[in-house]
Coordinates of N, CA and C and ligand atoms in Angstrom, one line a residue:
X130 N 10.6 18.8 -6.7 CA 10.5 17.7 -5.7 C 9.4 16.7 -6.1
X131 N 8.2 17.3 -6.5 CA 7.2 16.3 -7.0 C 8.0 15.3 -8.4
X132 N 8.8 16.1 -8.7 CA 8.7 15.3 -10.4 C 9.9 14.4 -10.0
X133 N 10.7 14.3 -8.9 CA 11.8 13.0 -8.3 C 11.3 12.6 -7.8
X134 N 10.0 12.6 -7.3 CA 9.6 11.6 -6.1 C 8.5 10.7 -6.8
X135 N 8.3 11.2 -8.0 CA 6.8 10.6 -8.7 C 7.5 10.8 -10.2
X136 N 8.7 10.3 -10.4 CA 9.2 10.6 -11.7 C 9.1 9.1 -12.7
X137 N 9.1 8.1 -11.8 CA 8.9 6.8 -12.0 C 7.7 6.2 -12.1
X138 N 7.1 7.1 -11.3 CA 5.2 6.8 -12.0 C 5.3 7.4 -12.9
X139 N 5.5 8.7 -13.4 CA 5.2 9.7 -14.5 C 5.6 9.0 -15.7
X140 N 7.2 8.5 -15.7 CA 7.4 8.1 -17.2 C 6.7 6.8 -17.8
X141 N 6.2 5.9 -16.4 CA 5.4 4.9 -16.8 C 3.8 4.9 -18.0
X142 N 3.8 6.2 -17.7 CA 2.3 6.5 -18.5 C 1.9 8.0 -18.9
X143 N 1.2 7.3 -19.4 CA 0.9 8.5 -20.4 C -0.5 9.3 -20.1
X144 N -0.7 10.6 -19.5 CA -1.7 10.7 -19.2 C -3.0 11.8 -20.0
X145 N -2.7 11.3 -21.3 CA -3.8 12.0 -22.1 C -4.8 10.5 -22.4
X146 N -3.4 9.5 -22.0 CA -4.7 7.9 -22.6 C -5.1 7.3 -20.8
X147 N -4.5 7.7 -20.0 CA -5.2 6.9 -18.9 C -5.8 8.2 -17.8
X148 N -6.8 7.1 -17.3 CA -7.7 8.2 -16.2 C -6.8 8.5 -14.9
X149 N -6.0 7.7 -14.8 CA -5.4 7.9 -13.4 C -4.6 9.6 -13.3
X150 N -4.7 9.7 -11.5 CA -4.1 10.6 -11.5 C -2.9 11.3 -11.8
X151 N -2.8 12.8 -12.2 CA -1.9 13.6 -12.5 C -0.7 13.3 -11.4
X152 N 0.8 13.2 -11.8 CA 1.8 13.2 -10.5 C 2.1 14.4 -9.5
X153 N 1.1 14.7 -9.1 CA 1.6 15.9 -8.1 C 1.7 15.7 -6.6
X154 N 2.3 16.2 -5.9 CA 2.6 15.7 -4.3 C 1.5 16.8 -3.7
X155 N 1.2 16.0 -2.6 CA 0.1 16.7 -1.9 C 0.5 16.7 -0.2
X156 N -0.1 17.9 0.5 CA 0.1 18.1 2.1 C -1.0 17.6 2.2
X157 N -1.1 16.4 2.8 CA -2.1 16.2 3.7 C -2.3 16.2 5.5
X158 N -3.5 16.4 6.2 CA -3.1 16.5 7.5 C -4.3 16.0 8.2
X159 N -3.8 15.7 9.5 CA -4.7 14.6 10.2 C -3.4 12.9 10.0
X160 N -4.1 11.7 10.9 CA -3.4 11.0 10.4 C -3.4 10.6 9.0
X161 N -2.0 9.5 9.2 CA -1.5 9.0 7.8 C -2.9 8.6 7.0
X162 N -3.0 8.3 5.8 CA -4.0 7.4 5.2 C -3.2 5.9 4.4
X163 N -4.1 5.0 4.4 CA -4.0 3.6 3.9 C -4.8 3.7 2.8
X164 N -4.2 2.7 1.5 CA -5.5 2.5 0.7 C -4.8 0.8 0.3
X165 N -6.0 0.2 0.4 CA -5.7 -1.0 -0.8 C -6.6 -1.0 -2.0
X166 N -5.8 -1.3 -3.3 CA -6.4 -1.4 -4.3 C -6.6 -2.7 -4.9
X167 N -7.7 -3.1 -5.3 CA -8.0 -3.9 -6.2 C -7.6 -3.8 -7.6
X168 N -6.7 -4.6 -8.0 CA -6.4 -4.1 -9.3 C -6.2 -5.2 -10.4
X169 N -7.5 -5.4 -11.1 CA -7.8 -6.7 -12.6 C -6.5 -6.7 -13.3
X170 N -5.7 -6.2 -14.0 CA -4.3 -6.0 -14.4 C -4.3 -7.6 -15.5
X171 N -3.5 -7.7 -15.9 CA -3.5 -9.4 -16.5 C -3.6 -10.1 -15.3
X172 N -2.6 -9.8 -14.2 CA -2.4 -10.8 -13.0 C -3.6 -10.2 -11.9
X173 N -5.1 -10.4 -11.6 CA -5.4 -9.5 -10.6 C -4.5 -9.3 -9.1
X174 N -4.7 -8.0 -8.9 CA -3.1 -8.3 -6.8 C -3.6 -7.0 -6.6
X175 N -3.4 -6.4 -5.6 CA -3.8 -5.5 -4.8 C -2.5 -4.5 -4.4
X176 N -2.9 -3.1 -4.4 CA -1.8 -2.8 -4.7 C -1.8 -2.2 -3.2
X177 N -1.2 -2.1 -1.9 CA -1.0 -1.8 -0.7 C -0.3 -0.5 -0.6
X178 N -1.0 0.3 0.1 CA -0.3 1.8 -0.3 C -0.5 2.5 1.2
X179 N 0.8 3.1 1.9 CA 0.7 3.7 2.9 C 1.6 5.2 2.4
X180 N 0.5 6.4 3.1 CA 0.7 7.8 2.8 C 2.0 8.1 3.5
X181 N 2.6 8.7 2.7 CA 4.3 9.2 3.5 C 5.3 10.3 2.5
X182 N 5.3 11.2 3.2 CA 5.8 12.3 2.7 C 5.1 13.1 1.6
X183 N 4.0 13.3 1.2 CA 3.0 13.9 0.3 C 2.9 12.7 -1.3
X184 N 3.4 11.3 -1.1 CA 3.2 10.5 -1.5 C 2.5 9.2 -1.3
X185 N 2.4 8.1 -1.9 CA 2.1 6.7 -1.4 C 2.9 5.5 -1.5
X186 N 3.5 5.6 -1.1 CA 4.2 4.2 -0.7 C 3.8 3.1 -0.9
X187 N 4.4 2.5 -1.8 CA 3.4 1.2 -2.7 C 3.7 -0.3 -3.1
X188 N 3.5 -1.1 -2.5 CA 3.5 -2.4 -3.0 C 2.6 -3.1 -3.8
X189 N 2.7 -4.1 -4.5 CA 2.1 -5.0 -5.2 C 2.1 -6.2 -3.9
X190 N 0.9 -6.8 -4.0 CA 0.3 -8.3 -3.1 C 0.0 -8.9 -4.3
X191 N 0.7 -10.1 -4.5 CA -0.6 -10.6 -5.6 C -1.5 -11.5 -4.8
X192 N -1.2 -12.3 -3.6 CA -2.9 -12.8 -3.1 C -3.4 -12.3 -2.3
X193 N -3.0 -10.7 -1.7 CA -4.1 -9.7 -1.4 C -3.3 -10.0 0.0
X194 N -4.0 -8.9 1.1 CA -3.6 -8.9 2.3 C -4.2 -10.1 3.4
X195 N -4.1 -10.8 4.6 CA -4.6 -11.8 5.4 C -4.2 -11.0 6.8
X196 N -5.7 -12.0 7.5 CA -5.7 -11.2 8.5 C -5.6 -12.6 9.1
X197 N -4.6 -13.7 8.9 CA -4.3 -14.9 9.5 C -2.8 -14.4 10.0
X198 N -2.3 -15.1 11.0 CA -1.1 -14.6 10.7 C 0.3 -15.7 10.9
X199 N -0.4 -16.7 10.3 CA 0.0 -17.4 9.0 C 0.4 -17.6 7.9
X200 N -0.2 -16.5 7.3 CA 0.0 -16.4 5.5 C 0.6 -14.9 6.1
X201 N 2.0 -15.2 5.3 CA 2.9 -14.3 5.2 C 2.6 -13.8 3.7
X202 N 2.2 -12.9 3.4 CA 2.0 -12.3 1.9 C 3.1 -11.6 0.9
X203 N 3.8 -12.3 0.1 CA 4.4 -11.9 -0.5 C 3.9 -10.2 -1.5
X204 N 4.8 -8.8 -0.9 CA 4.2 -7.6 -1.0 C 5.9 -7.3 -2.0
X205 N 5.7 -7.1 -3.6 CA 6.7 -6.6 -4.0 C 6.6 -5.0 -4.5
X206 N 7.5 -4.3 -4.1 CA 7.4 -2.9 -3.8 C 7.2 -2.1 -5.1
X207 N 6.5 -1.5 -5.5 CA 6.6 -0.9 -6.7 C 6.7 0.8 -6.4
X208 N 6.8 1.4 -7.8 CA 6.5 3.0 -7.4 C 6.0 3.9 -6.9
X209 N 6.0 4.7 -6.1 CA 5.5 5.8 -5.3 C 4.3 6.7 -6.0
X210 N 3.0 6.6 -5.8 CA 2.3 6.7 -6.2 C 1.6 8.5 -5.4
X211 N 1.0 9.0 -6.7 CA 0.4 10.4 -6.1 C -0.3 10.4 -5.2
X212 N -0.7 10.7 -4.2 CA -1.8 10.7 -2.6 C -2.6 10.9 -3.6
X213 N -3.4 11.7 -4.3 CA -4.8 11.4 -5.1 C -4.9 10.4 -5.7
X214 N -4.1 9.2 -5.7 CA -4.2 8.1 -6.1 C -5.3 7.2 -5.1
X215 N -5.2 7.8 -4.1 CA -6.0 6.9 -2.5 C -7.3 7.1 -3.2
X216 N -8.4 7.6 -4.1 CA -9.4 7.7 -4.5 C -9.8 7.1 -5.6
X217 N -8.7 6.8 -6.5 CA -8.8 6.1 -7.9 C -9.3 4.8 -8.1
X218 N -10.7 5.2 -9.0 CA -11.1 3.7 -9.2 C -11.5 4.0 -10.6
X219 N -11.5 3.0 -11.9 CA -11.7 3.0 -12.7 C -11.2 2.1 -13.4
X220 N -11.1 2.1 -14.9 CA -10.2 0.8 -15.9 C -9.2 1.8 -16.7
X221 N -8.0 1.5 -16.5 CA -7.2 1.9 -17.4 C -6.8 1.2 -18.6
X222 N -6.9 1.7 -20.2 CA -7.4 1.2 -20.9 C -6.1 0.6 -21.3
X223 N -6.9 -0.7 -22.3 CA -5.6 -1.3 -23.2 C -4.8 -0.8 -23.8
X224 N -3.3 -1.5 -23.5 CA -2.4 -1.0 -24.2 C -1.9 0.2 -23.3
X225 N -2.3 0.5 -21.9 CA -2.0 1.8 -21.2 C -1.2 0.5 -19.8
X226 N -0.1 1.1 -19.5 CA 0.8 0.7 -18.5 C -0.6 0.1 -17.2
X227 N -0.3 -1.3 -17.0 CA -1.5 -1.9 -15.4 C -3.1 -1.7 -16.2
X228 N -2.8 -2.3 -17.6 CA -4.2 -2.0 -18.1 C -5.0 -2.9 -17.3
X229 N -6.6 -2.4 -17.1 CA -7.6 -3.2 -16.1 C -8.0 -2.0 -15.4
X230 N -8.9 -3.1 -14.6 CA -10.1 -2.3 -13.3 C -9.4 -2.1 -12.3
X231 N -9.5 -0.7 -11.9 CA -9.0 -0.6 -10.3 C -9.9 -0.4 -9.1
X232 N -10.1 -0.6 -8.3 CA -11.3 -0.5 -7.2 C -10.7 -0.3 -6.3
X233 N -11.1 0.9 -4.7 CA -10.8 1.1 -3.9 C -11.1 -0.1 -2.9
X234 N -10.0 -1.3 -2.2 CA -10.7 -2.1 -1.8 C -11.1 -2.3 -0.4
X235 N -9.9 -0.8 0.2 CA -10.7 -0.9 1.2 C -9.0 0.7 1.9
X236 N -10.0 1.1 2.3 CA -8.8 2.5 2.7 C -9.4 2.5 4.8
X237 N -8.5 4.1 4.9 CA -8.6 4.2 6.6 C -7.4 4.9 6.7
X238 N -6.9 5.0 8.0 CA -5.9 5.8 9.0 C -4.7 4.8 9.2
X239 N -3.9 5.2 9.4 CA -2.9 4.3 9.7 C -1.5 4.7 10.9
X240 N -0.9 4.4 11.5 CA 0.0 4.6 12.1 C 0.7 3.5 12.6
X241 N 2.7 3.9 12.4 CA 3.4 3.1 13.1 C 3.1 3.1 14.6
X242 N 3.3 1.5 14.9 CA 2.8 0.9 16.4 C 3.8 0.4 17.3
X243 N 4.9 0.4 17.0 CA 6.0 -0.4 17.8 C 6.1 0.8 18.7
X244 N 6.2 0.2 19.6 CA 5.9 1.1 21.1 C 4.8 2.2 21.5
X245 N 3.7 1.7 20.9 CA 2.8 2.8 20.9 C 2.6 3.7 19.3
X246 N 1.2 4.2 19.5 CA 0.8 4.8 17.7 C 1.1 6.0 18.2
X247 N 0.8 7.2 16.9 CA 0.8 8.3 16.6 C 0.1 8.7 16.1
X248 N -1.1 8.0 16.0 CA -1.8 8.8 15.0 C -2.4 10.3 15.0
X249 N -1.9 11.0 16.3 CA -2.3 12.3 16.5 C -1.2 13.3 15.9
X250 N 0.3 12.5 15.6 CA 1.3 13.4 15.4 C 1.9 12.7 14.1
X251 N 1.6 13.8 12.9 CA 1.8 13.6 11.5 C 3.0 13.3 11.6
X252 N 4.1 14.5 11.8 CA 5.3 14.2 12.0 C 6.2 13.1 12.4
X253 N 5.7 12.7 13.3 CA 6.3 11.8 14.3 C 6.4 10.9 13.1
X254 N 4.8 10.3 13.2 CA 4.7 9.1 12.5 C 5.5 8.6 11.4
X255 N 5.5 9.8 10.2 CA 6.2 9.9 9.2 C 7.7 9.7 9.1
X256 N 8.2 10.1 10.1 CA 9.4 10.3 10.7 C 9.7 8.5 10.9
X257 N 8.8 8.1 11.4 CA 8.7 6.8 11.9 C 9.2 5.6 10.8
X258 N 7.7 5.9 10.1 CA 7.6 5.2 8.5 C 8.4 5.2 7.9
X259 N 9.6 6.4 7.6 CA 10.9 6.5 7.0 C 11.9 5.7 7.6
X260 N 12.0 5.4 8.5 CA 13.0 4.9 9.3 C 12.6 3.3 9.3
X261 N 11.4 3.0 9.3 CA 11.4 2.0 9.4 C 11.2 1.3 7.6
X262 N 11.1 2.2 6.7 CA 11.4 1.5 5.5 C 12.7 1.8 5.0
X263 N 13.1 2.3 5.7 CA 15.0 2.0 5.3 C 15.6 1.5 6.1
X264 N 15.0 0.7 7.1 CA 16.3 -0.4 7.8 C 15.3 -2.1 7.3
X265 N 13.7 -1.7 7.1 CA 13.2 -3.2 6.2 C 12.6 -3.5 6.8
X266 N 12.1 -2.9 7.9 CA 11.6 -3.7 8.9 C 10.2 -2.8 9.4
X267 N 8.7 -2.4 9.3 CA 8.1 -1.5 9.6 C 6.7 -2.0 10.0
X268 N 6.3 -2.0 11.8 CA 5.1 -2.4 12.3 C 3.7 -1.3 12.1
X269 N 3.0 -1.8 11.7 CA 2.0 -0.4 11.6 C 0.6 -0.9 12.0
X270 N -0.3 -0.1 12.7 CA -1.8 -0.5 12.7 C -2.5 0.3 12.0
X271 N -3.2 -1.1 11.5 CA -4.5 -0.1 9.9 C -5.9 -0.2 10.9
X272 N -6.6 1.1 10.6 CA -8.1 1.6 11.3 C -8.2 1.1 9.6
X273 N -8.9 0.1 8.5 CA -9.4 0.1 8.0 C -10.8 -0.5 7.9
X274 N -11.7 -0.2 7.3 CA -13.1 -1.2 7.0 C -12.8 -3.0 7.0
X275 N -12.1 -3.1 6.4 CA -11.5 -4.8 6.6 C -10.6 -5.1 7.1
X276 N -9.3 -4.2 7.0 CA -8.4 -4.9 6.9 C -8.3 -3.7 8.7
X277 N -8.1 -4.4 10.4 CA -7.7 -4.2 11.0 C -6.7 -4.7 11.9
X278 N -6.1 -3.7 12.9 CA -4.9 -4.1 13.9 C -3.5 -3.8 13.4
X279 N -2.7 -4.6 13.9 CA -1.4 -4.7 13.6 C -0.7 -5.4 12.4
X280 N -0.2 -5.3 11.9 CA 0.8 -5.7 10.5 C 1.8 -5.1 10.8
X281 N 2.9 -6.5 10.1 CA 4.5 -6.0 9.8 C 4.5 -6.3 8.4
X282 N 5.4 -4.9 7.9 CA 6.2 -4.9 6.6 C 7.7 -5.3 6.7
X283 N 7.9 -6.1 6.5 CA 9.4 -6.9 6.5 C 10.0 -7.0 5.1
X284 N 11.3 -6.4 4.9 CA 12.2 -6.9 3.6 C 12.6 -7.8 3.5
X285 N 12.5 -8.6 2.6 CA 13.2 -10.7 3.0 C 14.4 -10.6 2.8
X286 N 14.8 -10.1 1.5 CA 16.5 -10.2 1.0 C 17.0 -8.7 0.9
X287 N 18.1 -8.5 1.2 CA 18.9 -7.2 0.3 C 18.2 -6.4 1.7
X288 N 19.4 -5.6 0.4 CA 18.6 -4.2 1.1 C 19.0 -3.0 0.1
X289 N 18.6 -1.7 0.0 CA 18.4 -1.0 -1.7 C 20.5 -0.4 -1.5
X290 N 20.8 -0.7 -0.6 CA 22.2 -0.5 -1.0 C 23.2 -1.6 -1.4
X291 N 22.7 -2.8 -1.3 CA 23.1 -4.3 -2.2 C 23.6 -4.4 -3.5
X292 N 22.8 -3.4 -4.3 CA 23.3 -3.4 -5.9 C 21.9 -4.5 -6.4
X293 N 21.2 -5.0 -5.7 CA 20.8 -6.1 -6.3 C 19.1 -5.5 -5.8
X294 N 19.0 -4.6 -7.2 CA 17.2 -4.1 -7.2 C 16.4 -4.9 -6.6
X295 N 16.1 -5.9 -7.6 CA 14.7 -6.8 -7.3 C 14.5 -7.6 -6.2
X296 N 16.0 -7.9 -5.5 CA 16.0 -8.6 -4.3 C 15.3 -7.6 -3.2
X297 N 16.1 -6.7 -2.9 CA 15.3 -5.6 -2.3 C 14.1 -4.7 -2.7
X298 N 13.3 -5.3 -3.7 CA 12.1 -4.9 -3.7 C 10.9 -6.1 -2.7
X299 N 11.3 -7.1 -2.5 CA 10.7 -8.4 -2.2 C 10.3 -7.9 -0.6
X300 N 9.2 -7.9 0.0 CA 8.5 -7.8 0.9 C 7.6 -8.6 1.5
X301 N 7.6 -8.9 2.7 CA 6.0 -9.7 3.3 C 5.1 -8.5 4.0
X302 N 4.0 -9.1 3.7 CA 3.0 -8.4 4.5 C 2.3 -9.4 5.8
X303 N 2.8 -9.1 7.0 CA 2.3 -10.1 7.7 C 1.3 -9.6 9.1
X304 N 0.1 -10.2 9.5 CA -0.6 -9.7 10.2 C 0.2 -10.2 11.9
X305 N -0.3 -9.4 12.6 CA 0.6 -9.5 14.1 C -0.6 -10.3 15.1
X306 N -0.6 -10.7 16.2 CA -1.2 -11.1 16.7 C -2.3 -9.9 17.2
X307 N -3.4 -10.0 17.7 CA -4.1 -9.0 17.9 C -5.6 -10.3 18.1
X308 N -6.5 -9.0 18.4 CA -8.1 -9.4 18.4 C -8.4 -9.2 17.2
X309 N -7.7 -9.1 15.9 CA -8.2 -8.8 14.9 C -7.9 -10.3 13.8
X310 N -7.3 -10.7 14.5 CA -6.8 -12.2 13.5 C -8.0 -13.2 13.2
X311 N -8.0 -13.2 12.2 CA -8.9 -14.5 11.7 C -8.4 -15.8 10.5
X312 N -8.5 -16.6 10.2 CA -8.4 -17.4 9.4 C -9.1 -17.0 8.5
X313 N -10.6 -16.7 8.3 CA -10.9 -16.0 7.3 C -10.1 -15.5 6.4
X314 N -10.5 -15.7 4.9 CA -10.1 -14.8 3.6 C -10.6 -13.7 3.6
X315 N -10.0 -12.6 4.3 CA -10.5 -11.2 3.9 C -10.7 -10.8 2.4
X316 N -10.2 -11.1 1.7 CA -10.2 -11.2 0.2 C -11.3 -11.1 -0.5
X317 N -12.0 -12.1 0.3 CA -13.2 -12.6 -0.3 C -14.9 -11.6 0.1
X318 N -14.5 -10.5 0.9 CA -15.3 -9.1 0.8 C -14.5 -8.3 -0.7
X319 N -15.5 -8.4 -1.4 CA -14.6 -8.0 -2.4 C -15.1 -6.4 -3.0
X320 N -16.5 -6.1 -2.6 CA -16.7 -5.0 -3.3 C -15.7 -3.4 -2.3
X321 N -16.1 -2.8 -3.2 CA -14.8 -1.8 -3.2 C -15.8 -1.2 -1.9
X322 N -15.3 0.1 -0.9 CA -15.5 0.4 0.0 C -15.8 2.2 -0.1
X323 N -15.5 2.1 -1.5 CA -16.0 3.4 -1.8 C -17.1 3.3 -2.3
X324 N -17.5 2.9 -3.6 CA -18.6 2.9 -4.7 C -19.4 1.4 -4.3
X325 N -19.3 0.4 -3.7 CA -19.5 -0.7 -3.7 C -19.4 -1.4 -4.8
X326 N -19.1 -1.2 -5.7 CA -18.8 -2.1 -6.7 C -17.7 -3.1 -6.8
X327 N -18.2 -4.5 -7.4 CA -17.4 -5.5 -7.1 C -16.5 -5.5 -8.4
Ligands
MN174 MN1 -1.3 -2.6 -9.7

């Protein structure tokens, strides 16, 4: 199960040359976890990761998440990343697949919100998150250090039974109305929320 569900991270890299984590699936319990990563890469973008099914659920932001809700953020979905991935900070070296700095830029709790959260019931929630990333459409509130309230994950085009991959990888990240909205560039807290390092 681990090596289909993280088979596409695995053959991306090589892990005798990079620090990141081994592909293994993990039980975790308590609510979901969120991580955003900072990640220098050639292009710097943030990689947005919500915990779901002993994995992480992962998109690429390249101008990071907003807590305007305004700026629709273009979130393109990449591969499903190990849950010990939610701790990883370091540089993965040249010449190694997302070579660059990674920083934890800011993590927390998370749960689906459309009609009420869950964050007491693992199941549920999970249950939730599945459902709502196979029809494209998924409301969630982040307990994070920066980034709080409500957000929608929306699919713009396609959908993964289209035939047409990259169209259905294409995502927005958009903040919901709340007491949490600001015009502010959250962006611009930049050190990491683990190590503080910028
Ligand atoms: Mn990345």
């Amino acid at each position: 199960m681990a090596k289909s569900k993280l088979s596409e991270y695995s053959a991306k890299r090589t892990f005798e040359a990079t620090p990141e984590p081994a592909p293994t699936l993990a039980e975790g319990c308590g609510p979901l976890l969120f991580v955003v990563q900072q990640h220098s890469a050639r292009r710097l973008h943030y990689d947005f990761r919500l915990e779901c099914d002993g994995v992480l659920k992962s998109w690429a932001v390249p101008k990071g998440p907003s807590l305007d809700r305004e700026e629709k953020r273009l979130a393109v979905q990449t591969e499903d990343h190990p849950y010990d991935y939610a701790s990883f900070e370091g540089v993965i070296p040249e010449g190694q697949y997302g070579a660059g700095e990674v920083i934890v830029w800011d993590c927390g709790v998370y749960s689906p919100d459309e009609g009420g959260t869950c964050f007491d019931d693992r199941a549920e929630a999970q249950q939730r998150v599945r459902e709502g990333l196979a029809k494209g459409k998924l409301s969630i509130e982040l307990r994070g250090e920066k980034l709080k309230g409500s957000f929608a994950l929306v699919r713009t085009r396609g959908s993964p039974r289209s035939g047409d991959s990259d169209s259905a990888k294409q995502w927005l990240l958009i903040k919901h109305k709340d007491r949490f909205v600001t015009p502010e560039e959250v962006t611009a807290r930049s050190a990491s929320v683990l190590s503080g390092i910028e």
